[in-house]
Amino acid sequence: VTGPLLVTGGTGHLGSELLRQPRGMPLAATWNRTEPERREGAQGVEWLRLDVRDADGVRRAVERIRPRAVVHTAYRQDSREVTFDGAVAVARAARAVDARLVHLSTDLVFDGEKGSPYTESDEPNPVGDYGRAKADAEVAVREVDPGALLVRTSLIVGGAPPSRPERDAVAAAEGRSPMRFFRDELRSPVHVSDLAAALLELVELDEAGILHVAGVDGIDRYELAQVCARAHGVDPAGIESATIAESGLDRARDCRLASDRARGLLHTRLRGVREALGAAPGSALAEREGHP
Ligand SMILES: NC(=O)c1ccc[n+]([C@@H]2O[C@H](COP(=O)([O-])OP(=O)(O)OC[C@H]3O[C@@H](n4cnc5c(N)ncnc54)[C@H](OP(=O)(O)O)[C@@H]3O)[C@@H](O)[C@H]2O)c1
């Protein structure tokens, strides 16, 4: 099969990294609000502006591009229409042209009450609207295309520009933000370059169904903030902690993902965040903030 790899959300954190990692295949990518020309890398990409809520537009675009595979990263945390309906529209359009579909999902489909890392056979039970939209999308996408691969991942860090968890941590460490970080919220953060490399491998495999692809370290948000600050050359001493319990928030506590199955399938190593962000002298934030 010929045809390009189509990345939805090509202007996003993960999408732009997918376009940056050369794989010797033609690339197409969608954007919505962010003009792609301003981003680094991603040369030789056929860009199209697309709103995934417009199912007809999605179908026409995919028919024109005729991708051999689609990696669906586009979403908006606060919009069910984008996250759920958009995912269904993309799955239908990909199915109609027989394209391989790799759909991105989240650790937040779980309620965080299990007490140990979640495997692919654990039942979703989302706590919030975003997790619910993603959990429903998983079910609907599988119905549309039983051959689709649904990749659940965790907090995505690393790369440039720095991720939200890194920016938040640096701002707090420098006393520019009152944000405090939960000691009782556990995740399995993944480096964006590891995740992108893993996805590009998975595009070529026959795997279908759910697969967990996250970093090997389970870590709480407070320690993660410290790791992020250090990675950007900032002293983490000023970072303050809190607990979900004290905050009274209805928030999933322990959504660590077990990625053993993925590790058996992939050459890409899914580094733990302590290693992946270990020391990054000269990183974008460190330079901007004037740290060596
Ligand atoms: N980030 C995390 O920590 C995390 C954790 C777990 C799972 N995930 C999953 O990983 C995937 C990628 O996350 P990310 O952090 O790379 O996302 P991101 O940086 O927020 O990028 C989101 C992308 O979606 C596009 N988009 C938004 N609304 C759209 C619409 N109506 N039509 C078409 N495109 C639209 C955006 O395009 P414009 O900017 O051009 O508008 C952007 O390219 C998501 O599916 C997410 O659920 C992320």
Coordinates of C-alpha atoms and ligand atoms in Angstrom, one line a residue:
V1 CA 0.0 0.0 0.0
T2 CA 1.3 3.5 -0.8
G3 CA -0.1 6.8 0.3
P4 CA 1.2 9.1 3.1
L5 CA 1.1 8.7 6.9
L6 CA -1.6 11.2 8.0
V7 CA -1.1 12.8 11.4
T8 CA -4.1 14.5 12.9
G9 CA -3.2 17.3 15.3
G10 CA 0.2 17.8 13.5
T11 CA 0.6 21.1 15.3
G12 CA 0.3 19.6 18.7
H13 CA 3.0 18.4 21.1
L14 CA 2.9 14.8 20.0
G15 CA 1.8 15.4 16.4
S16 CA 4.7 17.8 15.7
E17 CA 7.2 15.3 17.1
L18 CA 5.7 12.5 14.9
L19 CA 6.4 14.7 11.9
R20 CA 9.9 15.5 13.0
Q21 CA 11.0 11.9 13.2
P22 CA 12.0 10.9 9.7
R23 CA 10.7 7.5 8.6
G24 CA 11.3 7.8 4.8
M25 CA 7.6 7.9 4.0
P26 CA 5.4 10.8 2.7
L27 CA 3.6 12.7 5.4
A28 CA 0.4 14.6 5.6
A29 CA -0.9 16.4 8.7
T30 CA -3.8 18.4 9.9
W31 CA -4.0 21.7 11.8
N32 CA -6.9 23.6 13.2
R33 CA -6.1 26.9 15.0
T34 CA -2.3 26.9 15.0
E35 CA -0.6 27.9 11.7
P36 CA 1.9 25.1 10.9
E37 CA 4.4 27.3 9.1
R38 CA 5.6 28.8 12.4
R39 CA 6.7 25.4 13.8
E40 CA 10.2 24.0 13.5
G41 CA 11.0 20.9 11.5
A42 CA 8.1 19.2 9.6
Q43 CA 9.4 20.0 6.2
G44 CA 7.9 18.2 3.2
V45 CA 4.6 17.7 5.0
E46 CA 1.3 18.2 3.1
W47 CA -0.7 20.3 5.5
L48 CA -4.4 20.7 5.5
R49 CA -6.7 22.7 7.8
L50 CA -9.3 20.5 9.3
D51 CA -11.9 20.6 12.0
V52 CA -12.5 17.0 13.1
R53 CA -16.0 18.0 14.3
D54 CA -16.9 18.4 10.6
A55 CA -17.4 14.7 9.7
D56 CA -18.0 15.4 6.0
G57 CA -14.9 17.5 5.8
V58 CA -12.9 14.8 7.5
R59 CA -14.2 12.2 5.0
R60 CA -13.5 14.3 2.0
A61 CA -10.0 15.2 3.2
V62 CA -9.1 11.5 3.9
E63 CA -10.5 10.5 0.5
R64 CA -8.3 13.0 -1.2
I65 CA -5.1 12.2 0.7
R66 CA -5.6 8.4 0.6
P67 CA -3.3 7.8 3.6
R68 CA -2.0 4.3 4.2
A69 CA -2.1 5.0 7.9
V70 CA -3.6 7.6 10.2
V71 CA -2.3 8.5 13.7
H72 CA -5.1 10.3 15.4
T73 CA -3.7 12.7 18.1
A74 CA -6.1 15.6 17.7
Y75 CA -8.2 16.4 20.7
R76 CA -9.3 19.1 23.1
Q77 CA -9.4 18.3 26.7
D78 CA -12.5 20.4 27.3
S79 CA -14.5 19.4 24.2
R80 CA -16.4 16.1 23.8
E81 CA -17.3 17.1 20.3
V82 CA -13.6 17.2 19.3
T83 CA -12.4 14.3 21.5
F84 CA -15.3 11.9 20.9
D85 CA -17.2 12.9 17.8
G86 CA -14.0 13.9 16.1
A87 CA -12.4 10.5 16.8
V88 CA -15.4 8.7 15.4
A89 CA -15.3 10.9 12.2
V90 CA -11.6 10.1 11.8
A91 CA -12.1 6.4 12.3
R92 CA -15.0 6.2 9.8
A93 CA -13.0 8.1 7.2
A94 CA -9.9 6.0 7.7
R95 CA -12.0 2.8 7.5
A96 CA -13.6 4.0 4.2
V97 CA -10.1 4.1 2.5
D98 CA -8.8 1.0 4.4
A99 CA -6.1 3.0 6.2
R100 CA -4.4 1.6 9.3
L101 CA -5.6 3.6 12.3
V102 CA -3.6 4.3 15.4
H103 CA -5.8 6.2 17.9
L104 CA -4.4 8.0 21.0
S105 CA -6.2 7.5 24.3
T106 CA -5.4 8.3 27.9
D107 CA -4.6 6.9 31.3
L108 CA -7.5 9.0 32.6
V109 CA -10.0 6.4 31.3
F110 CA -9.3 4.8 34.7
D111 CA -10.6 5.9 38.1
G112 CA -7.2 5.6 39.8
E113 CA -8.4 3.3 42.6
K114 CA -6.7 0.1 41.6
G115 CA -3.6 0.7 43.7
S116 CA -1.2 -0.8 41.1
P117 CA -0.4 0.0 37.4
Y118 CA -3.3 -0.6 35.0
T119 CA -3.0 -3.3 32.3
E120 CA -4.9 -3.5 29.0
S121 CA -7.4 -5.9 30.6
D122 CA -8.5 -3.5 33.4
E123 CA -11.9 -1.9 33.0
P124 CA -12.2 1.8 32.3
N125 CA -14.2 3.8 34.8
P126 CA -13.4 7.5 34.1
V127 CA -13.9 10.2 36.8
G128 CA -14.0 13.3 34.6
D129 CA -15.6 14.5 31.4
Y130 CA -12.4 14.2 29.4
G131 CA -11.7 10.6 30.6
R132 CA -15.3 9.8 29.7
A133 CA -15.1 11.2 26.2
K134 CA -11.8 9.3 25.6
A135 CA -13.3 6.0 27.1
D136 CA -16.4 6.4 24.9
A137 CA -14.2 7.1 21.9
E138 CA -12.2 3.9 22.5
V139 CA -15.4 1.8 22.3
A140 CA -16.8 3.7 19.3
V141 CA -13.5 3.6 17.4
R142 CA -13.2 -0.2 17.9
E143 CA -16.8 -0.6 16.6
V144 CA -16.0 1.3 13.5
D145 CA -12.7 -0.5 12.9
P146 CA -11.9 -3.6 14.9
G147 CA -8.4 -3.6 13.4
A148 CA -7.6 -0.1 14.9
L149 CA -4.9 0.2 17.6
L150 CA -5.9 2.2 20.6
V151 CA -2.8 3.5 22.4
R152 CA -3.3 4.7 25.9
T153 CA -0.5 6.9 27.2
S154 CA 0.2 9.1 30.2
L155 CA 1.6 12.6 30.7
I156 CA 3.7 13.6 27.7
V157 CA 6.9 15.5 28.6
G158 CA 10.1 16.5 26.8
G159 CA 10.7 18.0 23.4
A160 CA 10.4 21.6 22.3
P161 CA 8.6 23.7 23.2
P162 CA 8.5 22.4 26.8
S163 CA 5.4 20.5 27.9
R164 CA 2.8 22.0 30.3
P165 CA 4.1 19.9 33.3
E166 CA 7.6 21.3 32.7
R167 CA 6.5 24.9 32.3
D168 CA 4.3 24.6 35.5
A169 CA 7.2 23.2 37.4
V170 CA 9.7 25.8 36.4
A171 CA 7.2 28.7 37.1
A172 CA 6.5 27.3 40.6
A173 CA 10.2 26.7 41.3
E174 CA 11.0 30.3 40.4
G175 CA 8.1 31.6 42.5
R176 CA 6.2 32.9 39.5
S177 CA 3.2 30.6 40.2
P178 CA 1.3 29.6 43.4
M179 CA 0.7 26.1 41.9
R180 CA 1.2 23.2 44.3
F181 CA 1.8 19.6 43.2
F182 CA -0.1 16.5 44.3
R183 CA 1.9 13.9 46.3
D184 CA -0.9 11.4 46.0
E185 CA -1.4 11.6 42.2
L186 CA 0.7 8.9 40.4
R187 CA 1.2 8.7 36.7
S188 CA 3.7 7.1 34.2
P189 CA 5.0 10.1 32.2
V190 CA 6.5 9.4 28.8
H191 CA 9.0 11.3 26.8
V192 CA 7.5 12.7 23.6
S193 CA 10.3 11.3 21.4
D194 CA 9.9 7.8 22.9
L195 CA 6.2 7.9 22.4
A196 CA 6.5 9.1 18.8
A197 CA 9.1 6.5 17.9
A198 CA 6.9 3.8 19.5
L199 CA 3.8 5.0 17.5
L200 CA 5.8 5.0 14.2
E201 CA 6.8 1.4 14.9
L202 CA 3.2 0.4 15.8
V203 CA 1.9 1.9 12.5
E204 CA 3.9 -0.9 10.8
L205 CA 2.7 -3.8 13.1
D206 CA -0.6 -5.7 12.9
E207 CA -1.5 -5.1 16.5
A208 CA -5.2 -4.3 17.2
G209 CA -7.1 -3.3 20.3
I210 CA -5.7 -1.6 23.4
L211 CA -2.1 -1.1 24.1
H212 CA -0.5 0.9 27.0
V213 CA 2.5 2.9 25.9
A214 CA 4.0 4.9 28.8
G215 CA 7.2 5.5 30.7
V216 CA 8.5 2.9 33.1
D217 CA 8.6 5.1 36.2
G218 CA 5.5 5.5 38.2
I219 CA 5.9 8.9 39.9
D220 CA 3.8 11.4 41.9
R221 CA 3.2 14.9 40.5
Y222 CA 5.3 16.5 43.2
E223 CA 8.4 14.5 42.4
L224 CA 7.6 14.9 38.7
A225 CA 7.7 18.7 39.2
Q226 CA 11.1 18.5 40.9
V227 CA 12.4 16.3 38.1
C228 CA 11.1 18.8 35.5
A229 CA 12.6 21.8 37.3
R230 CA 16.0 20.2 37.6
A231 CA 15.9 19.2 33.9
H232 CA 15.6 22.8 33.1
G233 CA 18.4 23.9 35.4
V234 CA 16.1 25.3 38.1
D235 CA 16.4 24.6 41.8
P236 CA 13.3 22.7 42.8
A237 CA 13.5 23.7 46.5
G238 CA 10.6 26.3 46.1
I239 CA 8.1 23.8 44.7
E240 CA 5.3 23.1 47.2
S241 CA 3.2 20.0 47.5
A242 CA -0.4 19.3 48.3
T243 CA -2.7 16.3 48.3
I244 CA -5.8 15.5 46.3
A245 CA -7.3 14.2 49.6
E246 CA -6.9 17.7 51.2
S247 CA -8.0 19.5 48.1
G248 CA -11.4 17.9 48.0
L249 CA -11.1 17.5 44.2
D250 CA -12.7 14.6 42.5
R251 CA -9.6 13.5 40.6
A252 CA -8.1 10.1 39.7
R253 CA -5.2 9.3 42.1
D254 CA -3.2 6.5 40.7
C255 CA -3.4 6.1 36.9
R256 CA 0.0 4.4 36.5
L257 CA 0.1 2.3 33.3
A258 CA 1.8 -1.0 32.9
S259 CA 3.4 -1.1 29.4
D260 CA 4.9 -4.6 29.5
R261 CA 3.0 -5.7 26.4
A262 CA 4.3 -2.7 24.4
R263 CA 7.8 -3.4 25.7
G264 CA 7.6 -6.9 24.2
L265 CA 6.5 -5.5 20.9
L266 CA 8.8 -2.5 20.4
H267 CA 12.4 -1.8 19.8
T268 CA 11.9 1.7 21.1
R269 CA 12.8 1.9 24.8
L270 CA 10.1 3.6 26.9
R271 CA 12.3 5.4 29.4
G272 CA 11.2 6.4 32.8
V273 CA 10.8 10.1 33.2
R274 CA 13.7 10.3 35.8
E275 CA 16.1 9.0 33.1
A276 CA 14.4 10.7 30.1
L277 CA 14.5 14.2 31.7
G278 CA 17.6 13.4 33.7
A279 CA 19.8 16.2 32.8
A280 CA 19.1 18.5 30.0
P281 CA 21.7 21.4 30.1
G282 CA 21.0 23.7 27.3
S283 CA 17.4 22.8 27.1
A284 CA 15.0 25.4 25.7
L285 CA 13.7 26.6 29.0
A286 CA 17.1 26.6 30.7
E287 CA 18.4 28.9 28.0
R288 CA 15.4 31.2 28.0
E289 CA 15.5 31.5 31.7
G290 CA 19.2 32.2 31.7
H291 CA 20.3 29.0 33.4
P292 CA 23.3 27.1 32.0
Ligands
LIG1 N1 -0.5 15.6 26.7 C1 -0.6 14.7 27.6 O1 -0.1 14.7 28.7 C2 -1.5 13.4 27.3 C3 -1.7 12.4 28.2 C4 -2.4 11.3 27.9 C5 -3.0 11.2 26.6 N2 -2.7 12.2 25.7 C6 -3.3 12.1 24.3 O2 -2.3 12.3 23.4 C7 -2.8 13.0 22.2 C8 -2.0 14.2 21.9 O3 -1.8 15.1 23.0 P1 -0.9 16.4 22.8 O4 -0.5 16.8 24.2 O5 0.0 16.3 21.7 O6 -2.1 17.4 22.4 P2 -1.9 19.0 22.0 O7 -0.5 19.4 22.1 O8 -2.9 19.7 22.9 O9 -2.4 19.1 20.5 C9 -3.8 18.9 20.2 C10 -3.9 18.9 18.7 O10 -5.3 18.7 18.4 C11 -5.6 19.7 17.4 N3 -7.0 20.0 17.4 C12 -7.7 20.6 18.5 N4 -9.0 20.8 18.2 C13 -9.2 20.3 16.9 C14 -10.3 20.2 16.0 N5 -11.5 20.7 16.3 N6 -10.0 19.7 14.8 C15 -8.8 19.3 14.4 N7 -7.7 19.3 15.2 C16 -7.9 19.8 16.4 C17 -4.8 20.9 17.7 O11 -4.7 21.7 16.5 P3 -4.4 23.3 16.5 O12 -3.4 23.6 17.6 O13 -3.9 23.6 15.2 O14 -5.7 23.9 16.8 C18 -3.4 20.2 18.0 O15 -2.7 19.9 16.9 C19 -4.3 13.3 22.6 O16 -5.2 12.5 21.9 C20 -4.4 13.1 24.1 O17 -5.6 12.6 24.5 C21 -2.0 13.3 26.0

